[in-house]
């Protein structure tokens, strides 16, 4: 069903219909659904008879029922009076792969300084990925406010930079709350991939923690589903000797690997 012309009440009805149809099709009663989604029985009651459910509740139910999280979150956005997530070049649409959204959000966090200095396009894509994952506008608004302050050169001081870093840490926590362990690994792959490149090119050797990040990515590559050839390339990326002349080319290598992940996701 197209969401293009739905009003808030119609979107809420459609959201509930999709959840209830899939629940019934799987032979689950509402108590079983609550247990499967790891939410309370009262939460399930409110989803079908109360106000518009919270985004994290919709995400948990979508995962439990095997439904498209992006589609359901878009219905929820319409139900609370927000515009649906836009689709188009460079922007994640409601049906786009959730794992790709997690990977892209992780990449943005990994290159946080580059994200801070980049134009509005990459930052908007970052926000779209977060919203597809399940974060609400109210949860990302403080990050937007801090970025606006960072764009004002006279305010880009230590206090603002610290607030920016702290808000990114909060975003990571929110993403982890909205995802399963397997999904969150893809977020970490993107974060580590880009973060290693940034530290190697801009901060080595003053940031010895890069070795811990490289070790984490090396073993993380065994825990996610990817082609063996790509896994070998990721491990090779983690083994590049530092410092060497190649460290300045790691941004390019990270981008190449990122494109490879986009292709498989």
Short mmCIF file of C-alpha atoms in Angstrom, two decimals:
data_model
loop_
_atom_site.label_atom_id
_atom_site.label_comp_id
_atom_site.label_asym_id
_atom_site.label_seq_id
_atom_site.Cartn_x
_atom_site.Cartn_y
_atom_site.Cartn_z
CA UNK A 1 0.00 0.00 0.00
CA UNK A 2 1.35 3.43 -0.98
CA UNK A 3 1.85 5.91 1.85
CA UNK A 4 1.90 8.90 -0.49
CA UNK A 5 -1.59 10.23 0.25
CA UNK A 6 -2.18 8.86 3.74
CA UNK A 7 -3.23 11.16 6.54
CA UNK A 8 -2.10 10.65 10.17
CA UNK A 9 -5.14 8.54 11.19
CA UNK A 10 -4.94 6.42 8.03
CA UNK A 11 -1.21 5.86 8.56
CA UNK A 12 -1.79 4.66 12.12
CA UNK A 13 -4.53 2.29 10.94
CA UNK A 14 -2.21 0.93 8.23
CA UNK A 15 0.66 0.54 10.69
CA UNK A 16 -1.55 -1.49 13.02
CA UNK A 17 -2.98 -3.51 10.14
CA UNK A 18 0.44 -4.58 8.89
CA UNK A 19 1.55 -5.57 12.39
CA UNK A 20 -1.66 -7.44 13.21
CA UNK A 21 -1.85 -9.24 9.86
CA UNK A 22 1.70 -10.51 10.21
CA UNK A 23 1.13 -11.47 13.86
CA UNK A 24 -1.96 -13.47 12.92
CA UNK A 25 -0.21 -15.02 9.93
CA UNK A 26 2.55 -16.26 12.22
CA UNK A 27 0.01 -17.73 14.63
CA UNK A 28 1.07 -15.52 17.54
CA UNK A 29 -1.21 -14.13 20.20
CA UNK A 30 -0.35 -10.74 21.66
CA UNK A 31 1.34 -12.21 24.72
CA UNK A 32 3.59 -14.30 22.48
CA UNK A 33 4.32 -11.25 20.33
CA UNK A 34 5.29 -9.27 23.43
CA UNK A 35 7.67 -12.03 24.49
CA UNK A 36 9.14 -12.34 20.99
CA UNK A 37 9.70 -8.57 20.69
CA UNK A 38 10.95 -8.30 24.29
CA UNK A 39 8.37 -5.64 25.23
CA UNK A 40 5.64 -5.67 27.87
CA UNK A 41 2.10 -6.94 27.31
CA UNK A 42 0.90 -3.42 28.12
CA UNK A 43 3.08 -2.00 25.36
CA UNK A 44 1.49 -4.38 22.86
CA UNK A 45 -1.99 -3.35 24.04
CA UNK A 46 -1.09 0.33 23.54
CA UNK A 47 0.28 -0.30 20.06
CA UNK A 48 -3.12 -1.51 18.90
CA UNK A 49 -5.41 0.60 21.09
CA UNK A 50 -3.45 3.58 22.39
CA UNK A 51 -1.56 6.57 20.96
CA UNK A 52 1.04 6.34 18.20
CA UNK A 53 3.72 3.90 19.43
CA UNK A 54 7.29 4.95 20.06
CA UNK A 55 9.82 4.43 17.27
CA UNK A 56 11.78 1.87 19.28
CA UNK A 57 8.59 -0.13 19.85
CA UNK A 58 7.84 -0.15 16.12
CA UNK A 59 11.43 -1.23 15.43
CA UNK A 60 11.26 -4.07 17.96
CA UNK A 61 7.97 -5.34 16.53
CA UNK A 62 9.21 -5.09 12.95
CA UNK A 63 12.27 -7.19 13.82
CA UNK A 64 10.17 -9.71 15.75
CA UNK A 65 7.74 -10.13 12.83
CA UNK A 66 10.23 -9.89 9.97
CA UNK A 67 8.62 -6.75 8.54
CA UNK A 68 10.35 -3.87 6.76
CA UNK A 69 11.42 -1.54 9.56
CA UNK A 70 11.77 1.45 7.24
CA UNK A 71 8.21 1.13 5.90
CA UNK A 72 6.72 0.87 9.39
CA UNK A 73 8.77 3.78 10.71
CA UNK A 74 7.60 5.87 7.77
CA UNK A 75 3.98 5.06 8.64
CA UNK A 76 4.71 6.09 12.20
CA UNK A 77 6.25 9.37 11.03
CA UNK A 78 3.09 10.19 9.06
CA UNK A 79 0.91 9.16 12.01
CA UNK A 80 2.62 11.72 14.27
CA UNK A 81 2.36 14.43 11.63
CA UNK A 82 5.89 14.32 10.23
CA UNK A 83 6.84 14.05 6.58
CA UNK A 84 7.90 10.56 5.42
CA UNK A 85 11.61 9.99 4.89
CA UNK A 86 12.46 11.24 1.38
CA UNK A 87 13.75 8.97 -1.36
CA UNK A 88 16.08 9.95 -4.15
CA UNK A 89 19.74 10.04 -5.18
CA UNK A 90 21.99 9.91 -2.15
CA UNK A 91 19.08 9.62 0.27
CA UNK A 92 17.83 6.48 1.96
CA UNK A 93 14.23 5.68 1.11
CA UNK A 94 11.86 3.74 3.37
CA UNK A 95 12.48 0.40 1.66
CA UNK A 96 16.26 0.66 1.57
CA UNK A 97 18.31 -1.98 3.31
CA UNK A 98 18.53 -1.44 7.06
CA UNK A 99 22.03 -2.92 7.23
CA UNK A 100 23.21 -0.43 4.63
CA UNK A 101 21.76 2.40 6.73
CA UNK A 102 23.66 1.09 9.75
CA UNK A 103 26.89 0.79 7.79
CA UNK A 104 26.53 4.32 6.39
CA UNK A 105 25.75 5.78 9.81
CA UNK A 106 28.79 4.00 11.23
CA UNK A 107 31.01 5.38 8.47
CA UNK A 108 29.80 8.90 9.27
CA UNK A 109 30.56 8.46 12.97
CA UNK A 110 33.98 7.02 12.16
CA UNK A 111 34.90 10.10 10.15
CA UNK A 112 33.24 12.47 12.63
CA UNK A 113 35.68 15.31 12.01
CA UNK A 114 35.23 15.04 8.24
CA UNK A 115 31.47 15.00 8.81
CA UNK A 116 31.82 18.15 10.89
CA UNK A 117 33.74 19.93 8.13
CA UNK A 118 31.73 18.63 5.17
CA UNK A 119 28.81 20.31 3.46
CA UNK A 120 25.19 19.80 4.36
CA UNK A 121 24.67 16.88 1.92
CA UNK A 122 26.70 14.22 3.79
CA UNK A 123 25.27 15.38 7.11
CA UNK A 124 21.71 15.13 5.75
CA UNK A 125 22.43 11.59 4.54
CA UNK A 126 23.75 10.74 8.01
CA UNK A 127 20.52 11.99 9.58
CA UNK A 128 18.41 10.05 7.09
CA UNK A 129 20.30 6.86 7.95
CA UNK A 130 19.73 7.47 11.66
CA UNK A 131 16.02 8.01 11.11
CA UNK A 132 15.74 4.82 9.08
CA UNK A 133 17.42 2.97 11.94
CA UNK A 134 14.77 4.32 14.28
CA UNK A 135 16.04 7.56 15.84
CA UNK A 136 13.49 10.34 16.04
CA UNK A 137 14.03 13.96 15.02
CA UNK A 138 13.88 15.02 18.66
CA UNK A 139 16.81 12.70 19.37
CA UNK A 140 18.98 14.07 16.56
CA UNK A 141 18.00 17.73 17.01
CA UNK A 142 20.77 18.44 19.58
CA UNK A 143 23.35 17.11 17.10
CA UNK A 144 21.97 19.43 14.41
CA UNK A 145 22.16 22.39 16.79
CA UNK A 146 25.77 21.64 17.69
CA UNK A 147 26.72 21.29 14.03
CA UNK A 148 25.20 24.70 13.33
CA UNK A 149 27.36 26.17 16.07
CA UNK A 150 30.42 24.45 14.65
CA UNK A 151 29.75 26.10 11.29
CA UNK A 152 30.15 29.45 13.02
CA UNK A 153 33.92 29.87 13.24
CA UNK A 154 33.77 32.19 16.25
CA UNK A 155 31.99 29.52 18.30
CA UNK A 156 33.96 26.45 17.25
CA UNK A 157 35.80 26.26 20.57
CA UNK A 158 36.66 23.45 22.92
CA UNK A 159 33.29 23.53 24.68
CA UNK A 160 31.36 23.10 21.43
CA UNK A 161 33.71 20.40 20.14
CA UNK A 162 33.35 18.51 23.41
CA UNK A 163 29.57 18.76 23.17
CA UNK A 164 29.73 17.50 19.59
CA UNK A 165 31.81 14.50 20.62
CA UNK A 166 29.49 13.78 23.53
CA UNK A 167 26.41 13.93 21.31
CA UNK A 168 27.97 11.49 18.87
CA UNK A 169 28.56 9.11 21.78
CA UNK A 170 24.88 9.43 22.68
CA UNK A 171 23.92 8.66 19.08
CA UNK A 172 26.02 5.48 19.18
CA UNK A 173 24.18 4.43 22.33
CA UNK A 174 20.79 5.11 20.73
CA UNK A 175 21.72 3.14 17.63
CA UNK A 176 22.77 0.19 19.78
CA UNK A 177 19.44 0.35 21.64
CA UNK A 178 17.50 0.23 18.36
CA UNK A 179 19.34 -2.72 16.85
CA UNK A 180 20.08 -6.36 17.42
CA UNK A 181 23.65 -7.46 18.14
CA UNK A 182 24.07 -8.74 14.57
CA UNK A 183 22.78 -5.48 13.08
CA UNK A 184 24.98 -3.33 15.32
CA UNK A 185 28.06 -5.14 14.03
CA UNK A 186 27.49 -3.53 10.63
CA UNK A 187 27.42 -0.11 12.27
CA UNK A 188 30.73 -0.94 13.95
CA UNK A 189 32.28 -2.13 10.68
CA UNK A 190 31.58 1.28 9.09
CA UNK A 191 32.73 3.19 12.17
CA UNK A 192 36.01 1.29 12.44
CA UNK A 193 36.71 1.30 8.71
CA UNK A 194 36.56 5.08 8.41
CA UNK A 195 37.92 5.81 11.89
CA UNK A 196 41.11 3.85 11.25
CA UNK A 197 41.73 5.74 8.02
CA UNK A 198 41.25 9.10 9.70
CA UNK A 199 43.57 8.34 12.63
CA UNK A 200 46.23 6.80 10.39
CA UNK A 201 46.30 9.82 8.09
CA UNK A 202 45.75 12.66 10.53
CA UNK A 203 46.85 11.64 14.03
CA UNK A 204 49.42 8.83 13.83
CA UNK A 205 51.53 8.25 15.90
CA UNK A 206 49.85 10.35 18.61
CA UNK A 207 46.88 7.97 18.76
CA UNK A 208 48.15 4.48 19.66
CA UNK A 209 44.54 3.27 20.14
CA UNK A 210 44.44 2.74 16.39
CA UNK A 211 45.97 -0.70 16.94
CA UNK A 212 43.06 -1.68 19.15
CA UNK A 213 40.63 -0.48 16.48
CA UNK A 214 42.45 -2.43 13.77
CA UNK A 215 42.40 -5.59 15.88
CA UNK A 216 38.69 -5.12 16.57
CA UNK A 217 37.87 -4.70 12.87
CA UNK A 218 40.07 -7.68 11.95
CA UNK A 219 38.10 -10.05 14.18
CA UNK A 220 34.77 -8.33 13.58
CA UNK A 221 35.09 -9.19 9.89
CA UNK A 222 34.76 -12.87 10.90
CA UNK A 223 31.49 -12.17 12.70
CA UNK A 224 29.59 -10.57 9.83
CA UNK A 225 28.38 -12.16 6.62
CA UNK A 226 30.54 -11.02 3.71
CA UNK A 227 32.26 -12.63 0.71
CA UNK A 228 35.55 -14.28 1.59
CA UNK A 229 37.46 -12.10 -0.86
CA UNK A 230 36.16 -8.93 0.78
CA UNK A 231 36.91 -10.33 4.23
CA UNK A 232 40.53 -10.94 3.15
CA UNK A 233 40.78 -7.34 1.88
CA UNK A 234 39.45 -5.97 5.16
CA UNK A 235 42.01 -8.02 7.08
CA UNK A 236 44.73 -6.75 4.77
CA UNK A 237 43.60 -3.19 5.50
CA UNK A 238 43.97 -3.93 9.21
CA UNK A 239 47.51 -5.24 8.74
CA UNK A 240 49.08 -2.31 6.85
CA UNK A 241 52.28 -1.45 8.65
CA UNK A 242 52.20 1.95 10.34
CA UNK A 243 53.69 4.40 9.99
CA UNK A 244 54.41 4.06 6.27
CA UNK A 245 53.85 6.13 3.18
CA UNK A 246 50.71 4.06 2.60
CA UNK A 247 49.03 5.55 5.62
CA UNK A 248 48.16 8.68 3.61
CA UNK A 249 46.38 6.47 1.08
CA UNK A 250 44.20 4.76 3.65
CA UNK A 251 41.34 7.19 3.07
CA UNK A 252 41.20 5.99 -0.52
CA UNK A 253 41.38 2.36 0.56
CA UNK A 254 38.62 2.90 3.13
CA UNK A 255 36.43 4.45 0.44
CA UNK A 256 37.10 1.55 -1.93
CA UNK A 257 36.15 -0.97 0.72
CA UNK A 258 33.12 1.12 1.60
CA UNK A 259 31.91 0.92 -2.01
CA UNK A 260 32.39 -2.85 -1.89
CA UNK A 261 30.21 -3.06 1.22
CA UNK A 262 27.55 -0.90 -0.45
CA UNK A 263 27.48 -3.37 -3.33
CA UNK A 264 26.85 -6.41 -1.10
CA UNK A 265 24.35 -4.67 1.19
#
